[in-house]
């Protein structure tokens, strides 16, 4: 069944794939149809690696980690195979911050740690510590420190205040 998001069925495209037409807030939570949401990140955009980092940092700084995750996800899906673990790890950090800001402290801490582990392992395997200007050591330290505070505190965090500095 297809519809345009009128609430009478699942929002699907002509091929039956789910669409995300509902407006969303800055943390990616769906809002009621007709509500004013924040602009969506276009999906499937191929960017140069430094452009990915710059755009994701701007979104993180604006308190939109869900949208930064989508930028990293594009890089993960379109980039070279040997860089996918880096981009996937960065996407996991952005999603971890998203969950922590939404109040899902267990999921947030788990994703922050998982992303930190993936990034650390990728950097160690490649012998790199600043690919495309990303301070891997600093980002991993940030993620683990925030994961510890999120797990211990049990309260939502402020996505703007807690946004990482990727190091670009």
mmCIF file of C-alpha atoms in Angstrom:
data_model
loop_
_atom_site.group_PDB
_atom_site.id
_atom_site.type_symbol
_atom_site.label_atom_id
_atom_site.label_comp_id
_atom_site.label_asym_id
_atom_site.label_seq_id
_atom_site.Cartn_x
_atom_site.Cartn_y
_atom_site.Cartn_z
ATOM 1 C CA UNK A 1 0.000 0.000 0.000
ATOM 2 C CA UNK A 2 1.338 3.417 -0.819
ATOM 3 C CA UNK A 3 0.292 6.712 0.572
ATOM 4 C CA UNK A 4 1.665 10.162 1.066
ATOM 5 C CA UNK A 5 1.833 10.027 4.825
ATOM 6 C CA UNK A 6 -1.794 10.763 5.565
ATOM 7 C CA UNK A 7 -1.841 8.322 8.477
ATOM 8 C CA UNK A 8 -4.026 5.729 6.704
ATOM 9 C CA UNK A 9 -1.234 3.270 5.947
ATOM 10 C CA UNK A 10 2.492 2.871 5.775
ATOM 11 C CA UNK A 11 4.383 5.570 3.912
ATOM 12 C CA UNK A 12 5.786 3.666 0.907
ATOM 13 C CA UNK A 13 7.178 4.546 -2.480
ATOM 14 C CA UNK A 14 5.889 2.989 -5.718
ATOM 15 C CA UNK A 15 8.190 -0.025 -5.226
ATOM 16 C CA UNK A 16 6.837 -0.625 -1.723
ATOM 17 C CA UNK A 17 9.955 0.610 0.133
ATOM 18 C CA UNK A 18 9.378 2.595 3.289
ATOM 19 C CA UNK A 19 9.787 6.349 2.967
ATOM 20 C CA UNK A 20 10.433 8.721 5.790
ATOM 21 C CA UNK A 21 8.146 11.544 4.742
ATOM 22 C CA UNK A 22 7.130 12.508 8.269
ATOM 23 C CA UNK A 23 8.738 15.688 9.519
ATOM 24 C CA UNK A 24 11.427 15.149 12.141
ATOM 25 C CA UNK A 25 12.858 17.172 14.980
ATOM 26 C CA UNK A 26 16.549 18.003 15.350
ATOM 27 C CA UNK A 27 17.224 14.616 16.936
ATOM 28 C CA UNK A 28 15.498 12.727 14.137
ATOM 29 C CA UNK A 29 12.335 11.913 16.099
ATOM 30 C CA UNK A 30 9.214 11.767 13.938
ATOM 31 C CA UNK A 31 6.729 14.574 14.394
ATOM 32 C CA UNK A 32 3.040 14.503 13.474
ATOM 33 C CA UNK A 33 2.276 14.959 9.780
ATOM 34 C CA UNK A 34 1.881 18.642 9.034
ATOM 35 C CA UNK A 35 4.172 19.723 11.893
ATOM 36 C CA UNK A 36 7.148 21.950 11.201
ATOM 37 C CA UNK A 37 10.300 19.838 11.309
ATOM 38 C CA UNK A 38 13.933 20.514 10.552
ATOM 39 C CA UNK A 39 15.202 20.050 7.008
ATOM 40 C CA UNK A 40 16.146 16.471 6.200
ATOM 41 C CA UNK A 41 19.587 15.433 5.092
ATOM 42 C CA UNK A 42 19.500 14.216 1.517
ATOM 43 C CA UNK A 43 20.413 10.535 1.361
ATOM 44 C CA UNK A 44 22.867 8.886 -0.989
ATOM 45 C CA UNK A 45 25.061 11.946 -1.475
ATOM 46 C CA UNK A 46 28.637 11.185 -2.481
ATOM 47 C CA UNK A 47 30.998 13.692 -0.872
ATOM 48 C CA UNK A 48 34.755 14.025 -0.681
ATOM 49 C CA UNK A 49 35.972 12.714 2.707
ATOM 50 C CA UNK A 50 36.901 16.151 4.097
ATOM 51 C CA UNK A 51 33.544 17.514 2.921
ATOM 52 C CA UNK A 52 31.872 14.676 4.839
ATOM 53 C CA UNK A 53 33.769 15.582 7.998
ATOM 54 C CA UNK A 54 33.084 19.307 7.629
ATOM 55 C CA UNK A 55 29.359 18.821 6.993
ATOM 56 C CA UNK A 56 29.000 16.315 9.840
ATOM 57 C CA UNK A 57 30.824 18.663 12.231
ATOM 58 C CA UNK A 58 28.483 21.528 11.337
ATOM 59 C CA UNK A 59 25.469 19.293 12.031
ATOM 60 C CA UNK A 60 26.941 18.100 15.335
ATOM 61 C CA UNK A 61 27.635 21.693 16.360
ATOM 62 C CA UNK A 62 24.002 22.547 15.565
ATOM 63 C CA UNK A 63 22.737 19.778 17.869
ATOM 64 C CA UNK A 64 21.692 17.523 14.995
ATOM 65 C CA UNK A 65 23.662 14.305 15.543
ATOM 66 C CA UNK A 66 20.981 12.211 13.810
ATOM 67 C CA UNK A 67 21.579 14.197 10.637
ATOM 68 C CA UNK A 68 25.370 13.936 11.064
ATOM 69 C CA UNK A 69 24.908 10.167 11.251
ATOM 70 C CA UNK A 70 23.228 10.257 7.828
ATOM 71 C CA UNK A 71 26.206 12.141 6.365
ATOM 72 C CA UNK A 72 28.618 9.556 7.805
ATOM 73 C CA UNK A 73 26.362 6.765 6.565
ATOM 74 C CA UNK A 74 26.606 8.111 3.006
ATOM 75 C CA UNK A 75 30.409 7.960 3.272
ATOM 76 C CA UNK A 76 30.267 4.467 4.741
ATOM 77 C CA UNK A 77 28.065 3.212 1.908
ATOM 78 C CA UNK A 78 29.793 5.016 -0.968
ATOM 79 C CA UNK A 79 33.420 5.105 0.127
ATOM 80 C CA UNK A 80 36.232 2.651 -0.430
ATOM 81 C CA UNK A 81 35.852 -0.708 1.288
ATOM 82 C CA UNK A 82 38.964 -0.161 3.423
ATOM 83 C CA UNK A 83 37.441 3.019 4.956
ATOM 84 C CA UNK A 84 33.971 1.686 5.724
ATOM 85 C CA UNK A 85 34.822 0.775 9.321
ATOM 86 C CA UNK A 86 35.953 4.371 9.960
ATOM 87 C CA UNK A 87 32.767 5.923 8.594
ATOM 88 C CA UNK A 88 30.546 3.311 10.234
ATOM 89 C CA UNK A 89 32.265 3.977 13.576
ATOM 90 C CA UNK A 90 31.743 7.727 13.201
ATOM 91 C CA UNK A 91 28.089 7.104 12.292
ATOM 92 C CA UNK A 92 27.723 4.975 15.429
ATOM 93 C CA UNK A 93 29.116 7.816 17.545
ATOM 94 C CA UNK A 94 26.595 10.235 16.057
ATOM 95 C CA UNK A 95 23.748 7.783 16.669
ATOM 96 C CA UNK A 96 25.042 7.175 20.201
ATOM 97 C CA UNK A 97 24.888 10.913 20.886
ATOM 98 C CA UNK A 98 21.401 10.970 19.335
ATOM 99 C CA UNK A 99 20.172 8.231 21.661
ATOM 100 C CA UNK A 100 21.813 9.844 24.681
ATOM 101 C CA UNK A 101 20.138 13.164 23.859
ATOM 102 C CA UNK A 102 16.779 11.421 23.438
ATOM 103 C CA UNK A 103 17.156 9.871 26.899
ATOM 104 C CA UNK A 104 18.016 6.333 25.772
ATOM 105 C CA UNK A 105 21.091 6.160 27.978
ATOM 106 C CA UNK A 106 21.668 2.401 27.659
ATOM 107 C CA UNK A 107 21.572 2.477 23.859
ATOM 108 C CA UNK A 108 23.500 5.738 23.714
ATOM 109 C CA UNK A 109 26.354 4.467 25.882
ATOM 110 C CA UNK A 110 26.466 1.175 23.980
ATOM 111 C CA UNK A 111 26.701 2.856 20.575
ATOM 112 C CA UNK A 112 29.270 5.377 21.765
ATOM 113 C CA UNK A 113 31.479 2.530 23.007
ATOM 114 C CA UNK A 114 30.927 0.426 19.886
ATOM 115 C CA UNK A 115 31.812 3.353 17.635
ATOM 116 C CA UNK A 116 34.889 4.191 19.712
ATOM 117 C CA UNK A 117 36.083 0.581 19.513
ATOM 118 C CA UNK A 118 35.571 0.469 15.729
ATOM 119 C CA UNK A 119 37.395 3.754 15.155
ATOM 120 C CA UNK A 120 40.270 2.790 17.426
ATOM 121 C CA UNK A 121 40.659 -0.590 15.717
ATOM 122 C CA UNK A 122 40.506 0.974 12.242
ATOM 123 C CA UNK A 123 43.131 3.600 13.138
ATOM 124 C CA UNK A 124 45.431 1.023 14.691
ATOM 125 C CA UNK A 125 45.117 -1.226 11.643
ATOM 126 C CA UNK A 126 45.869 1.621 9.265
ATOM 127 C CA UNK A 127 48.521 3.306 11.376
ATOM 128 C CA UNK A 128 46.662 6.605 11.026
ATOM 129 C CA UNK A 129 45.594 8.987 13.733
ATOM 130 C CA UNK A 130 44.235 11.970 11.719
ATOM 131 C CA UNK A 131 42.564 10.731 8.519
ATOM 132 C CA UNK A 132 40.859 13.606 6.712
ATOM 133 C CA UNK A 133 41.599 15.827 9.702
ATOM 134 C CA UNK A 134 39.707 13.633 12.196
ATOM 135 C CA UNK A 135 41.542 13.351 15.525
ATOM 136 C CA UNK A 136 40.869 9.656 16.107
ATOM 137 C CA UNK A 137 42.459 9.599 19.561
ATOM 138 C CA UNK A 138 40.479 12.642 20.687
ATOM 139 C CA UNK A 139 37.196 11.352 19.254
ATOM 140 C CA UNK A 140 37.653 7.950 20.898
ATOM 141 C CA UNK A 141 38.469 9.643 24.227
ATOM 142 C CA UNK A 142 35.373 11.873 23.899
ATOM 143 C CA UNK A 143 33.107 8.910 23.108
ATOM 144 C CA UNK A 144 34.302 6.766 25.991
ATOM 145 C CA UNK A 145 34.118 9.635 28.477
ATOM 146 C CA UNK A 146 30.602 10.556 27.348
ATOM 147 C CA UNK A 147 29.505 6.900 27.385
ATOM 148 C CA UNK A 148 30.616 6.638 31.004
ATOM 149 C CA UNK A 149 28.749 9.786 32.021
ATOM 150 C CA UNK A 150 25.630 8.784 30.083
ATOM 151 C CA UNK A 151 25.564 5.304 31.626
ATOM 152 C CA UNK A 152 26.102 6.675 35.133
ATOM 153 C CA UNK A 153 23.769 9.664 34.899
ATOM 154 C CA UNK A 154 20.679 8.201 33.320
ATOM 155 C CA UNK A 155 19.517 11.625 32.095
ATOM 156 C CA UNK A 156 19.331 12.947 28.532
ATOM 157 C CA UNK A 157 22.327 15.004 27.467
ATOM 158 C CA UNK A 158 22.359 18.258 25.523
ATOM 159 C CA UNK A 159 23.466 17.374 21.977
ATOM 160 C CA UNK A 160 24.943 20.851 21.394
ATOM 161 C CA UNK A 161 26.922 20.914 24.633
ATOM 162 C CA UNK A 162 28.151 17.347 24.167
ATOM 163 C CA UNK A 163 28.977 17.544 20.453
ATOM 164 C CA UNK A 164 32.452 16.211 19.720
ATOM 165 C CA UNK A 165 35.205 18.168 18.002
ATOM 166 C CA UNK A 166 36.231 15.905 15.156
ATOM 167 C CA UNK A 167 39.448 17.846 14.825
ATOM 168 C CA UNK A 168 39.148 19.193 11.282
#
